[in-house]
Coordinates of C-alpha atoms and ligand atoms in Angstrom, one line a residue:
M225 CA -41.8 10.9 -6.1
S226 CA -44.5 13.7 -5.8
K227 CA -45.8 14.6 -2.2
F228 CA -49.0 13.4 -3.8
L229 CA -48.1 9.8 -4.3
D230 CA -46.2 9.4 -1.3
F231 CA -49.3 10.1 0.5
V232 CA -51.2 7.7 -1.3
D233 CA -48.8 5.2 -0.8
S234 CA -48.7 5.7 2.8
Q235 CA -52.5 6.1 3.5
V236 CA -55.6 5.6 2.0
L237 CA -56.7 9.2 0.4
L238 CA -60.0 10.6 0.5
L239 CA -61.0 12.5 -2.4
D240 CA -64.3 14.8 -2.6
G241 CA -67.6 14.4 -3.7
A242 CA -69.3 15.8 -6.9
M243 CA -69.0 19.4 -7.9
G244 CA -71.9 19.1 -10.0
T245 CA -74.3 18.2 -7.4
Q246 CA -73.0 21.1 -5.3
I247 CA -73.7 23.5 -8.1
Q248 CA -77.3 22.0 -8.9
G249 CA -78.2 22.6 -5.4
A250 CA -77.3 26.4 -5.3
D251 CA -79.3 29.3 -6.3
L252 CA -77.2 30.6 -9.3
E253 CA -78.4 33.0 -11.6
V254 CA -77.9 32.5 -15.5
E255 CA -77.3 36.0 -16.5
K256 CA -75.3 37.1 -13.6
D257 CA -73.4 33.9 -12.5
Y258 CA -73.2 32.0 -15.7
W259 CA -72.8 34.9 -18.1
G260 CA -75.9 33.5 -20.0
Q261 CA -74.3 30.4 -20.4
E262 CA -76.1 27.8 -18.2
N263 CA -74.4 24.9 -19.3
C264 CA -70.8 26.0 -18.7
S265 CA -70.0 25.6 -15.0
E266 CA -66.4 26.3 -15.6
I267 CA -67.5 29.9 -16.0
L268 CA -68.4 30.1 -12.2
N269 CA -64.5 29.7 -11.6
L270 CA -64.5 33.7 -13.0
S271 CA -67.8 34.9 -11.9
R272 CA -68.2 33.3 -8.7
P273 CA -64.9 32.4 -7.1
D274 CA -66.4 32.6 -3.8
F275 CA -68.9 29.9 -4.7
I276 CA -66.4 27.5 -6.1
R277 CA -63.9 28.1 -3.2
N278 CA -66.5 27.5 -0.9
V279 CA -67.8 24.2 -2.4
H280 CA -63.8 23.2 -1.9
M281 CA -63.9 24.2 1.7
K282 CA -66.9 22.2 2.4
Y283 CA -65.2 19.1 1.2
F284 CA -62.2 19.9 3.1
A285 CA -64.3 20.5 6.3
A286 CA -65.8 17.2 5.8
G287 CA -62.4 15.5 5.8
S288 CA -61.2 15.6 2.2
D289 CA -57.6 15.0 1.7
A290 CA -57.9 16.5 -1.9
V291 CA -60.4 18.2 -4.3
E292 CA -60.9 18.2 -7.7
T293 CA -60.9 21.5 -9.5
N294 CA -63.7 23.1 -11.3
T295 CA -62.7 22.0 -14.6
F296 CA -64.3 18.8 -15.9
G297 CA -65.5 20.9 -19.1
G298 CA -62.2 22.9 -19.3
S299 CA -60.5 21.4 -22.4
T300 CA -60.3 24.4 -25.2
L301 CA -62.7 22.2 -27.2
T302 CA -65.3 22.2 -24.8
L303 CA -65.1 25.8 -23.7
E304 CA -65.3 26.7 -27.2
E305 CA -68.8 25.5 -27.3
F306 CA -69.5 28.6 -25.3
G307 CA -67.1 30.6 -27.0
L308 CA -64.9 30.6 -24.3
G309 CA -61.9 28.8 -25.9
E310 CA -59.5 31.9 -25.5
K311 CA -59.8 31.5 -21.9
T312 CA -59.0 28.0 -21.6
I313 CA -55.7 28.8 -19.5
E314 CA -57.2 31.2 -17.5
I315 CA -60.1 29.5 -16.3
N316 CA -57.9 26.3 -15.6
R317 CA -55.4 28.4 -13.6
R318 CA -58.0 30.1 -11.8
A319 CA -59.9 26.9 -10.9
C320 CA -56.5 25.5 -9.3
E321 CA -55.8 28.7 -7.4
L322 CA -59.4 28.6 -5.8
A323 CA -58.7 25.2 -4.4
H324 CA -55.4 26.3 -3.1
E325 CA -57.2 29.1 -1.5
A326 CA -59.7 26.8 0.3
I327 CA -56.6 24.5 1.4
A328 CA -54.8 28.5 3.0
E329 CA -58.1 28.4 5.2
F330 CA -57.0 25.1 6.8
S331 CA -53.3 25.6 7.2
H332 CA -53.8 25.6 11.0
D333 CA -53.9 21.9 11.3
G334 CA -50.7 21.0 9.3
R335 CA -52.4 18.2 7.3
P336 CA -51.2 18.0 3.8
R337 CA -54.2 18.7 1.1
F338 CA -53.9 18.5 -2.5
V339 CA -55.6 20.0 -5.5
I340 CA -56.2 17.4 -8.4
G341 CA -56.8 18.9 -11.6
A342 CA -59.9 17.6 -13.2
I343 CA -59.7 16.6 -17.0
G344 CA -63.2 15.4 -18.3
P345 CA -64.0 13.8 -21.6
G346 CA -65.4 16.7 -23.4
T347 CA -68.4 16.1 -25.5
K348 CA -66.7 14.5 -28.6
L349 CA -65.5 11.0 -28.5
P350 CA -62.7 10.0 -31.0
S351 CA -63.3 6.5 -31.5
L352 CA -66.8 7.4 -32.8
G353 CA -65.3 9.7 -35.3
H354 CA -66.7 12.7 -33.7
I355 CA -63.5 14.3 -33.4
D356 CA -59.8 13.6 -34.6
Y357 CA -57.0 12.8 -32.3
D358 CA -54.6 15.6 -32.8
A359 CA -57.5 18.3 -32.1
L360 CA -58.4 16.8 -28.8
E361 CA -54.8 16.0 -27.7
T362 CA -54.3 19.8 -28.4
A363 CA -57.3 21.0 -26.8
F364 CA -56.3 18.9 -23.6
A365 CA -52.6 20.0 -23.6
V366 CA -53.8 23.7 -23.4
Q367 CA -56.1 22.6 -20.5
A368 CA -53.3 20.9 -18.6
E369 CA -50.9 23.9 -19.0
G370 CA -53.7 26.2 -17.2
L371 CA -53.8 23.3 -14.4
I372 CA -49.9 23.2 -14.1
Q373 CA -50.0 27.2 -13.8
G374 CA -52.3 26.9 -11.3
K375 CA -50.3 24.7 -9.4
A376 CA -52.3 21.3 -9.5
D377 CA -50.7 18.4 -7.5
A378 CA -52.0 15.7 -10.2
F379 CA -53.9 15.5 -13.1
L380 CA -56.9 13.4 -13.0
V381 CA -58.4 12.0 -16.4
E382 CA -61.9 11.3 -15.4
T383 CA -64.9 9.9 -16.4
A384 CA -63.3 8.5 -19.4
Q385 CA -65.6 6.7 -22.1
D386 CA -63.3 6.1 -24.9
P387 CA -59.8 4.7 -24.5
L388 CA -58.8 7.0 -27.5
Q389 CA -60.0 9.9 -25.7
V390 CA -57.6 9.0 -22.7
K391 CA -54.6 8.8 -25.0
A392 CA -55.4 12.4 -25.8
A393 CA -55.8 13.5 -22.6
V394 CA -53.0 11.9 -21.1
N395 CA -50.7 12.8 -23.9
G396 CA -52.0 16.4 -23.9
A397 CA -50.8 16.3 -20.2
K398 CA -47.4 15.0 -20.9
L399 CA -47.0 17.7 -23.9
A400 CA -48.0 20.4 -21.1
M401 CA -45.4 19.0 -18.7
E402 CA -42.9 18.9 -21.2
K403 CA -43.4 22.4 -22.0
S404 CA -43.3 23.6 -18.3
G405 CA -40.8 21.2 -17.4
I406 CA -42.9 20.2 -14.3
I407 CA -44.0 16.6 -13.9
L408 CA -47.0 15.7 -12.2
P409 CA -48.8 12.2 -11.4
I410 CA -51.5 11.2 -13.8
M411 CA -54.5 9.5 -12.8
V412 CA -57.4 8.0 -15.1
Q413 CA -60.6 7.0 -14.0
V414 CA -62.8 5.1 -16.6
T415 CA -66.7 5.1 -16.4
V416 CA -68.3 1.8 -16.8
E417 CA -72.0 1.8 -17.7
T418 CA -74.5 -0.6 -16.5
T419 CA -74.1 -2.6 -19.7
G420 CA -70.6 -3.8 -18.0
T421 CA -68.4 -1.7 -20.9
L422 CA -67.4 2.1 -21.4
L423 CA -69.8 3.9 -23.8
V424 CA -67.7 2.8 -26.7
G425 CA -67.8 -0.9 -25.8
S426 CA -64.4 -1.5 -24.0
D427 CA -64.4 -3.8 -20.8
I428 CA -62.6 -3.1 -18.1
A429 CA -59.6 -5.5 -19.0
A430 CA -59.4 -3.8 -22.6
A431 CA -59.5 -0.2 -20.8
A432 CA -56.8 -1.3 -18.2
T433 CA -54.6 -2.9 -21.2
V434 CA -54.5 0.4 -23.1
I435 CA -54.1 2.6 -20.0
E436 CA -51.2 0.7 -18.4
A437 CA -49.1 1.1 -21.6
L438 CA -49.4 4.9 -21.3
G439 CA -47.8 4.7 -17.9
V440 CA -50.0 6.6 -15.6
D441 CA -49.8 6.2 -12.1
V442 CA -53.5 5.5 -10.6
M443 CA -56.2 4.0 -12.3
G444 CA -59.6 3.8 -11.2
L445 CA -63.7 4.2 -11.9
N446 CA -66.0 6.7 -11.6
C447 CA -69.7 7.9 -12.4
A448 CA -72.3 6.0 -14.4
T449 CA -73.4 3.6 -11.4
G450 CA -73.2 3.5 -7.6
P451 CA -70.8 1.1 -5.8
Q452 CA -72.6 -2.0 -6.1
E453 CA -72.7 -2.2 -9.8
M454 CA -69.0 -1.4 -10.0
A455 CA -68.0 -4.2 -7.2
D456 CA -67.0 -6.6 -10.2
H457 CA -64.9 -4.0 -11.9
V458 CA -63.0 -2.8 -8.8
R459 CA -62.6 -6.6 -8.1
W460 CA -60.9 -7.0 -11.4
L461 CA -58.6 -4.2 -10.9
S462 CA -57.7 -5.5 -7.5
K463 CA -56.6 -8.7 -9.0
N464 CA -54.8 -7.5 -12.2
W465 CA -54.0 -3.8 -11.9
P466 CA -50.4 -3.3 -11.2
R467 CA -50.5 0.2 -9.7
R468 CA -52.7 2.4 -7.6
I469 CA -56.4 2.0 -7.4
S470 CA -59.3 4.8 -7.1
V471 CA -63.0 4.5 -6.7
L472 CA -65.4 7.2 -6.9
P473 CA -69.0 5.9 -7.4
N474 CA -72.3 7.7 -7.9
A475 CA -74.4 7.7 -4.9
G476 CA -76.1 4.8 -6.5
L477 CA -77.9 4.5 -9.5
P478 CA -80.0 7.7 -10.4
E479 CA -83.8 7.2 -10.0
M480 CA -86.5 10.0 -11.5
H481 CA -88.5 11.4 -8.5
Q482 CA -91.3 13.8 -9.8
G483 CA -89.3 14.9 -12.6
H484 CA -86.0 15.1 -10.4
V485 CA -82.9 13.0 -10.6
H486 CA -82.6 11.3 -7.5
F487 CA -79.6 9.3 -6.2
P488 CA -80.5 6.7 -3.5
L489 CA -77.6 5.9 -1.6
S490 CA -77.5 7.6 1.9
P491 CA -73.8 8.7 3.2
D492 CA -73.8 5.4 5.6
E493 CA -74.2 3.0 2.7
M494 CA -71.9 4.7 0.5
A495 CA -69.6 4.3 3.3
R496 CA -70.0 1.0 3.7
W497 CA -69.4 0.1 0.2
L498 CA -66.3 1.9 0.2
E499 CA -65.0 0.2 3.5
R500 CA -65.7 -3.4 1.7
F501 CA -63.4 -1.9 -1.5
L502 CA -60.8 -0.8 1.2
K503 CA -60.9 -4.2 2.9
E504 CA -61.3 -6.7 0.3
D505 CA -60.0 -5.2 -2.8
G506 CA -57.1 -2.9 -1.0
I507 CA -57.8 0.3 -3.0
N508 CA -55.9 3.5 -2.6
I509 CA -58.3 6.5 -3.2
V510 CA -61.8 6.9 -2.2
G511 CA -64.3 9.8 -3.0
G512 CA -67.8 10.1 -4.5
C513 CA -69.3 11.2 -7.9
C514 CA -72.6 12.2 -9.1
G515 CA -75.1 12.8 -6.2
T516 CA -72.6 12.7 -3.2
N517 CA -72.1 15.5 -1.3
E518 CA -70.1 16.5 2.0
N519 CA -72.4 14.6 4.1
H520 CA -71.0 11.6 2.0
I521 CA -67.5 12.7 2.4
A522 CA -68.1 13.2 6.2
S523 CA -69.4 9.5 6.4
I524 CA -66.5 8.2 4.3
N525 CA -64.2 10.1 6.6
A526 CA -65.6 8.7 9.5
M527 CA -65.2 5.4 8.2
L528 CA -61.7 5.7 7.6
E529 CA -61.1 7.0 11.0
R530 CA -62.6 4.2 12.5
Q531 CA -60.0 1.7 10.7
E532 CA -57.2 2.7 12.9
G533 CA -59.3 3.7 15.8
G534 CA -58.2 7.3 15.7
K535 CA -57.4 10.2 13.3
R536 CA -54.6 8.6 11.6
R537 CA -56.0 7.3 7.9
P538 CA -55.6 3.6 7.4
L539 CA -52.6 2.2 5.1
P540 CA -53.8 0.6 1.9
V541 CA -54.7 -2.9 2.4
A542 CA -52.1 -5.0 0.9
R543 CA -53.4 -6.8 -2.3
T544 CA -51.7 -9.5 -4.6
H545 CA -52.3 -8.7 -8.4
H546 CA -51.3 -10.5 -11.3
W547 CA -50.9 -8.6 -14.6
I548 CA -51.2 -10.1 -17.8
P549 CA -49.0 -9.0 -20.7
A550 CA -51.5 -8.4 -23.2
V551 CA -52.9 -6.1 -26.2
A552 CA -56.2 -5.0 -26.8
S553 CA -58.8 -3.9 -29.3
L554 CA -61.2 -1.0 -28.2
F555 CA -63.3 -3.9 -26.8
Q556 CA -61.3 -6.7 -25.3
Q557 CA -57.8 -7.9 -24.0
V558 CA -55.8 -10.7 -26.0
E559 CA -52.9 -12.2 -23.9
L560 CA -49.6 -12.0 -25.5
R561 CA -48.8 -15.6 -24.5
Q562 CA -51.5 -17.9 -25.1
D563 CA -51.7 -21.4 -23.2
N564 CA -50.2 -24.1 -25.3
A565 CA -50.7 -22.3 -28.4
I566 CA -49.2 -19.5 -30.3
L567 CA -50.7 -15.9 -30.4
S568 CA -52.2 -16.5 -34.1
I569 CA -51.9 -13.1 -36.2
G570 CA -54.2 -13.3 -39.2
E571 CA -52.0 -12.5 -42.4
R572 CA -54.8 -12.0 -45.0
C573 CA -55.4 -8.2 -44.7
N574 CA -52.3 -7.8 -46.5
A575 CA -52.0 -5.9 -49.9
N576 CA -49.0 -8.1 -50.6
G577 CA -49.9 -11.1 -49.0
S578 CA -53.5 -11.6 -50.6
K579 CA -54.6 -11.1 -54.0
K580 CA -58.4 -10.8 -53.1
F581 CA -57.6 -8.1 -50.5
R582 CA -55.2 -6.3 -52.9
E583 CA -58.3 -6.3 -55.5
A584 CA -60.8 -5.1 -53.1
Q585 CA -58.5 -2.4 -51.7
D586 CA -57.6 -1.2 -55.2
R587 CA -61.4 -0.9 -56.0
E588 CA -62.0 0.5 -52.4
D589 CA -64.2 -2.2 -51.7
W590 CA -63.9 -1.7 -48.0
D591 CA -66.8 -4.3 -47.2
T592 CA -64.8 -6.9 -48.6
C593 CA -61.8 -6.0 -46.8
L594 CA -63.5 -5.9 -43.7
D595 CA -65.2 -9.3 -44.3
M596 CA -61.7 -10.9 -44.9
A597 CA -60.8 -9.2 -41.2
K598 CA -64.1 -10.6 -39.7
E599 CA -63.6 -14.4 -41.5
Q600 CA -60.1 -14.5 -40.0
I601 CA -61.3 -13.9 -36.6
R602 CA -64.2 -16.6 -36.8
E603 CA -61.3 -19.0 -38.2
G604 CA -59.6 -18.3 -34.7
S605 CA -57.1 -15.6 -35.2
H606 CA -56.2 -13.8 -32.0
T607 CA -55.2 -10.7 -33.9
L608 CA -55.2 -9.3 -37.3
D609 CA -51.8 -7.9 -39.4
I610 CA -53.2 -4.9 -41.5
C611 CA -50.9 -4.0 -44.5
T612 CA -52.1 -1.3 -47.4
A613 CA -48.9 -0.9 -48.9
F614 CA -49.7 -0.9 -52.6
V615 CA -47.6 0.9 -55.4
G616 CA -49.5 3.6 -57.0
R617 CA -51.8 4.2 -54.1
D618 CA -51.9 6.5 -51.0
E619 CA -51.0 4.0 -48.2
I620 CA -52.0 6.7 -45.3
H621 CA -55.5 7.1 -47.1
D622 CA -56.0 3.2 -47.4
M623 CA -54.7 2.4 -44.1
S624 CA -57.0 5.0 -42.4
A625 CA -59.9 3.6 -44.5
M626 CA -59.3 0.5 -42.9
L627 CA -58.7 1.3 -39.5
S628 CA -61.7 3.6 -39.2
R629 CA -63.8 0.5 -40.2
L630 CA -62.0 -1.9 -38.1
R631 CA -61.7 -0.4 -34.9
G632 CA -65.6 -0.4 -34.4
S633 CA -66.3 -3.7 -35.8
V634 CA -63.8 -6.3 -34.9
T635 CA -63.0 -7.5 -31.8
A636 CA -59.3 -8.9 -32.2
P637 CA -56.4 -6.2 -31.5
L638 CA -54.8 -4.9 -34.6
V639 CA -51.2 -5.2 -35.9
I640 CA -50.2 -2.1 -38.1
D641 CA -47.8 -3.4 -40.9
S642 CA -45.7 -0.8 -42.6
T643 CA -42.5 0.3 -43.3
E644 CA -43.7 4.0 -43.4
L645 CA -43.6 6.2 -40.1
P646 CA -46.5 8.6 -41.0
V647 CA -48.8 5.2 -41.7
L648 CA -47.8 4.1 -38.5
E649 CA -48.5 7.1 -37.0
S650 CA -51.9 7.9 -38.5
A651 CA -53.1 4.5 -37.7
L652 CA -52.2 4.8 -34.0
K653 CA -54.2 8.3 -34.0
L654 CA -57.4 6.4 -34.9
Y655 CA -57.1 3.2 -32.7
G656 CA -58.3 3.2 -29.2
G657 CA -56.9 -0.2 -28.6
K658 CA -53.3 -1.4 -27.6
A659 CA -51.8 -2.1 -30.9
I660 CA -48.7 -3.8 -32.2
I661 CA -46.3 -1.9 -34.4
N662 CA -45.1 -4.2 -37.4
S663 CA -42.2 -3.6 -37.6
I664 CA -38.7 -1.9 -36.4
N665 CA -35.4 -3.0 -37.6
F666 CA -31.7 -1.4 -37.8
E667 CA -31.6 -1.6 -41.6
D668 CA -30.9 2.0 -41.8
G669 CA -29.4 2.5 -38.3
E670 CA -31.0 3.5 -35.3
E671 CA -32.7 6.5 -36.1
P672 CA -35.9 4.9 -37.9
A673 CA -36.1 2.8 -34.8
H674 CA -35.9 5.7 -32.4
K675 CA -38.8 7.4 -34.2
R676 CA -40.9 4.1 -34.3
M677 CA -40.4 3.4 -30.5
K678 CA -41.5 7.0 -29.7
L679 CA -44.6 6.2 -31.3
A680 CA -45.0 3.0 -29.4
K681 CA -44.2 4.6 -26.2
K682 CA -46.8 7.7 -26.7
Y683 CA -49.5 5.6 -27.8
G684 CA -48.8 2.7 -26.1
A685 CA -48.1 -0.2 -28.6
A686 CA -46.3 -3.5 -28.5
V687 CA -43.6 -3.8 -31.0
I688 CA -42.5 -6.3 -33.6
A689 CA -38.9 -6.1 -34.0
L690 CA -36.9 -7.7 -37.0
T691 CA -33.5 -9.2 -36.9
I692 CA -32.3 -7.0 -39.7
D693 CA -29.1 -4.5 -38.9
E694 CA -26.8 -2.3 -41.0
Q695 CA -25.3 -5.2 -42.6
G696 CA -28.7 -6.9 -43.8
M697 CA -31.1 -9.6 -42.8
A698 CA -29.5 -11.9 -40.4
K699 CA -29.3 -15.5 -41.6
D700 CA -27.1 -17.5 -39.4
V701 CA -27.7 -18.1 -35.7
D702 CA -25.2 -16.0 -34.3
R703 CA -26.4 -13.0 -36.1
K704 CA -30.0 -13.3 -35.2
L705 CA -28.9 -13.7 -31.6
E706 CA -26.7 -10.8 -31.7
I707 CA -29.2 -8.3 -33.4
A708 CA -32.1 -9.8 -30.8
H709 CA -30.0 -8.9 -27.9
R710 CA -29.5 -5.3 -29.4
L711 CA -33.2 -4.9 -29.9
Y712 CA -33.8 -6.0 -26.4
K713 CA -31.3 -3.3 -25.2
F714 CA -32.8 -0.7 -27.5
C715 CA -36.2 -1.5 -26.7
C716 CA -36.6 -2.7 -23.3
V717 CA -33.5 -1.1 -21.6
D718 CA -33.3 2.3 -23.3
Y719 CA -37.1 3.0 -23.9
G720 CA -38.5 0.8 -21.1
L721 CA -40.8 -1.1 -23.2
P722 CA -42.0 -4.2 -21.1
P723 CA -40.2 -7.0 -22.5
S724 CA -43.3 -8.9 -22.7
D725 CA -44.4 -6.4 -25.4
L726 CA -41.3 -6.7 -27.6
M727 CA -42.0 -9.5 -30.3
I728 CA -38.7 -10.4 -32.1
D729 CA -39.1 -11.7 -35.4
P730 CA -35.9 -13.8 -36.3
L731 CA -37.1 -14.1 -39.9
T732 CA -37.6 -17.0 -42.0
F733 CA -37.1 -17.3 -45.7
T734 CA -38.3 -19.8 -48.2
I735 CA -36.4 -23.0 -48.0
C736 CA -38.0 -24.0 -51.3
T737 CA -36.0 -22.1 -54.0
G738 CA -33.7 -25.4 -54.7
N739 CA -30.6 -23.1 -54.2
E740 CA -27.9 -24.8 -52.0
D741 CA -27.3 -21.5 -50.1
D742 CA -30.8 -21.6 -48.9
R743 CA -31.3 -24.9 -47.7
Q744 CA -30.4 -24.5 -44.1
L745 CA -32.3 -21.2 -43.5
G746 CA -35.3 -22.6 -41.7
L747 CA -33.3 -24.6 -39.6
W748 CA -31.0 -21.9 -38.8
T749 CA -34.4 -20.0 -37.5
L750 CA -35.3 -22.9 -35.7
D751 CA -32.1 -23.0 -33.8
A752 CA -32.3 -19.0 -33.4
I753 CA -35.9 -19.3 -31.9
E754 CA -34.5 -21.9 -29.3
R755 CA -31.5 -19.7 -28.1
I756 CA -33.7 -16.5 -28.4
H757 CA -36.3 -18.2 -26.0
K758 CA -33.4 -19.4 -23.4
E759 CA -31.5 -16.1 -23.6
L760 CA -34.5 -13.5 -23.5
P761 CA -37.3 -15.7 -21.7
D762 CA -40.0 -12.8 -21.3
I763 CA -40.0 -11.6 -24.8
Q764 CA -42.2 -12.9 -27.5
I765 CA -40.9 -14.3 -30.4
I766 CA -42.8 -14.6 -33.8
L767 CA -42.5 -15.5 -37.6
G768 CA -44.3 -14.5 -40.6
L769 CA -44.7 -18.2 -41.2
S770 CA -45.9 -18.6 -44.8
N771 CA -42.6 -17.2 -46.1
I772 CA -41.1 -20.5 -45.3
S773 CA -42.7 -22.0 -48.2
F774 CA -42.8 -19.5 -51.0
G775 CA -42.5 -21.5 -54.1
L776 CA -44.3 -24.5 -53.5
N777 CA -47.8 -25.4 -54.4
P778 CA -50.6 -24.6 -52.1
A779 CA -51.2 -27.9 -50.8
A780 CA -47.6 -28.6 -50.2
R781 CA -47.4 -25.0 -48.6
H782 CA -49.9 -26.0 -46.0
V783 CA -48.2 -29.2 -45.1
L784 CA -44.6 -27.4 -44.6
N785 CA -46.2 -24.3 -42.9
S786 CA -48.0 -26.8 -40.5
V787 CA -45.0 -28.8 -39.7
Y788 CA -42.6 -25.7 -39.4
L789 CA -45.0 -24.0 -37.2
D790 CA -45.1 -27.0 -34.8
H791 CA -41.2 -27.5 -34.8
A792 CA -41.2 -23.5 -33.9
Q793 CA -43.5 -23.7 -31.4
K794 CA -41.8 -26.7 -29.6
R795 CA -38.5 -24.5 -29.6
G796 CA -40.2 -21.3 -28.0
M797 CA -42.1 -19.5 -30.5
T798 CA -44.9 -17.6 -29.0
G799 CA -46.7 -16.1 -31.8
A800 CA -47.1 -16.4 -35.8
I801 CA -48.6 -14.5 -38.7
I802 CA -50.6 -17.0 -40.3
H803 CA -53.5 -18.1 -42.4
V804 CA -55.3 -19.9 -39.5
S805 CA -57.7 -22.1 -41.4
K806 CA -54.7 -23.4 -43.5
I807 CA -52.9 -25.0 -40.5
M808 CA -53.4 -28.4 -39.8
P809 CA -52.8 -30.3 -36.6
L810 CA -49.9 -32.7 -37.4
H811 CA -52.0 -36.0 -36.7
K812 CA -54.2 -34.9 -39.6
I813 CA -51.4 -35.1 -42.0
P814 CA -50.4 -38.2 -43.7
A815 CA -47.0 -39.5 -42.1
H816 CA -45.1 -39.6 -45.1
E817 CA -46.0 -36.0 -45.8
V818 CA -44.7 -35.0 -42.4
A819 CA -41.7 -36.8 -42.9
A820 CA -40.9 -35.1 -46.4
A821 CA -41.4 -31.6 -44.8
E822 CA -39.1 -32.6 -41.8
D823 CA -36.4 -33.8 -44.6
L824 CA -36.8 -30.1 -46.2
I825 CA -36.8 -28.3 -43.0
F826 CA -33.9 -30.2 -41.5
D827 CA -32.0 -30.5 -44.8
R828 CA -32.0 -34.2 -44.6
R829 CA -31.4 -35.2 -48.3
S830 CA -32.7 -38.2 -49.9
P831 CA -34.4 -39.2 -53.2
K832 CA -37.4 -39.2 -51.2
S833 CA -36.9 -35.6 -50.0
D834 CA -36.3 -34.2 -53.4
A835 CA -39.5 -35.7 -54.8
A836 CA -41.5 -33.8 -52.2
Ligands
THG1066 N1 -42.6 -10.6 -40.5 C1 -43.4 -9.7 -39.8 N2 -44.1 -9.1 -40.8 C2 -44.9 -9.9 -41.9 C3 -43.7 -10.8 -42.4 C4 -42.8 -11.1 -41.6 N3 -45.6 -9.3 -42.8 C5 -46.1 -9.8 -44.1 C6 -45.4 -11.3 -44.3 N4 -44.2 -11.2 -43.9 C7 -46.5 -12.1 -43.6 N5 -47.9 -12.2 -44.1 C8 -47.8 -13.0 -45.3 C9 -48.9 -12.8 -45.9 C10 -49.3 -13.7 -47.0 C11 -48.4 -14.8 -47.5 C12 -47.2 -14.5 -46.9 C13 -47.1 -13.9 -45.5 C14 -48.7 -15.6 -48.4 N6 -49.8 -15.4 -49.4 C15 -50.1 -16.2 -50.4 C16 -49.2 -16.1 -51.3 O1 -48.5 -14.9 -51.5 O2 -49.0 -16.8 -52.1 C17 -51.7 -16.2 -50.9 C18 -51.8 -15.5 -51.9 C19 -53.5 -15.2 -51.8 O3 -54.1 -15.5 -51.1 O4 -53.6 -14.4 -53.0 O5 -47.8 -16.3 -48.6 O6 -42.1 -12.3 -42.1 N7 -43.0 -9.1 -38.9

C-alpha cells in the first residue's frame, strides 16, 4: 500500500486550507502575474512559483501533513478556456514540484509530508449535457499525467457536483496511472449544497453508491457550506461508507459584507466542529476549504495535538459502519435487497416487450416513452429496464435519446438491456447513477463477457448474468447451477465484483406451449433458484417473470405471473423484471385460479388443470 494511505490509517491527517483565499488576499497583478488571464489561478504555478510555494510553506508551518496542489482548474478543458490547454502537463507537474519544494524546506524534522494532486470539476457538467463523457475523461487523464510526473502522492477529485464527472475524473486518473505504471490512491470529495444534494440533485447516498463502485480509497465532503451544514452528511458517511472519510468544510456559510464575501467561522470554531466529527464520526482526514487560512489550520493542528496530550497525531476513532449494497440513479440510492419484497424492475420500456413503447420509439415520441417510465415508477417499480433494440433502427441513437432524457427526470436507477457492447458503453457514458448491465452470458464463450465486465468495473455498474453457456440455455437444475457457479467465479472472483452486485438470472421459459418437453421448465427454474440461493447466498437472483406465461391470454398471464412470482420469491429470488401494476397479491386471486396456476407450475395434470 502507499505511504500516504499507511499514514491515514495510523493517524488523523491534516490537509491544508484554501488556496483561493490566499490568492485573493494577495496583491497580484493581472498582466504581470496572471499573464492577462485573471481568472486562471493555475498560471501562477508558472508565473509566480515563489508565491505558490510560499502558500504551501505557510500551511506546512501551521501544521498541515499534506497540501493540495494549485491545480483545481488544471484539466485540459479548463485550461483551454484560457488558451493554455497545451500547457496542461507542465502546469500540473510544476504545481506538484512547488509543493515538494515547500516540503524540502521542512525536511529537518523528519516528519512525513504529502503532495495531494487536486482535480476540480471544471466548468462543464456532463449530467447537464454541457460536455460529453469522453472529452471530459481525456482532459482529466492529461491533468493526472502531469500530476504523476510531478510526483503527487495521491489524487484528490474534489468539489464534485456531478457523479458522472467523478467517473470521468477517476477513470482519467486510472488511464494516466496505467500509462505511467504508477499507482496512486484516489480520493473523491463531493460538494453538498445547502439544498442537501449535489448541484445535479444527487443525495449523499446516491453519490456514495456511485463512488464506492469506482473503487476509490477515500470519500469526503468539501466546499459549499460550513461544518454545521455538513454534519448530517458526515454522519451518513460515518454510519455507511466502508472506507476512509475526509471533511474539508468552508469557514461557515459565506456572508456579504460591504460587497465582500466573508466567511464567519473563526479558527477555533472550525477546530471545534472538526473535533466533534473526529470524536463522534471517526473521520480520517481534516482540513478546510473556502475562507480557511493558515490560522484555521493552526487551530485544527492544536486541536489534534490536544487529543493525545502531545505532538503525536491521534488515531482515527474506530467506527462501525454498515454498507448497504445498492444501485443508484443520479438522485437516489435503491437497495438491491428489499425487505420482504423483491427488487422490481419495470419491464415496459422495452421495444420487444411493449407495443406502445415500440411504436412511440419508432416515431421518436420520446415524451410518451418517458411517460411510460414515470408511470412504472408511480406503480412501484424500484428500477427500470430500458431496451431499444428494434430491427431497422439505430440502437445507440435510440438508447442515447432515452438515457439523456431519463437520467435527469426519473428517480429510479436504470437497467441497460442490450446485447450490443457499444450500446451498453454509450449508455454508461451518459449515466451518472450506478446502473445495472443486462446482461452477460457465455453463449459465445468468455470473450464477450470479459468486455462487459470491464465496462461494469470501469463505470461502476451491477451486472445481470444469464445461465447460458457455449452449449446454450441451461434448462435443468444442474446445468443452471453449474453456469451460476461459473458466472460467480468469473464476475466476483476474477473481476472482484461484489457478490451483492451480481444478479444471476436462471431464466424461465413459457410453460404454456402445450409441448410435453416444456411442462417442467418453470419447476426446474424454481428448484434452481432455491439451490443458487443456498449455495451463493450473497448474490441476487432475478427473472424476467413475464416470460413464464407467453401464449396465454392477458388475464391468465396476470394470474400465472403473480403465482409464479410468489413461489420464486419464497425460494430465494430477490428481484424480477415485471409489470408491477399487473402483479396481484395471492389473497386477491380466487383460490381456484391460484390452484390452476399451481397445477401448471408444478406440472400436476388433471382434467381441471388442462382447462385452465
Ligand atoms: N431476463 C433478463 N432480461 C430480460 C428478460 C429476461 N429482458 C427482456 C425480457 N426478458 C423481460 N421483459 C419483458 C417485457 C415484456 C414482456 C415480457 C418480458 C411481455 N410483454 C407483453 C407481451 O409481449 O405480450 C406485453 C405486450 C404489450 O404491452 O404490448 O410479456 O428474461 N435478464
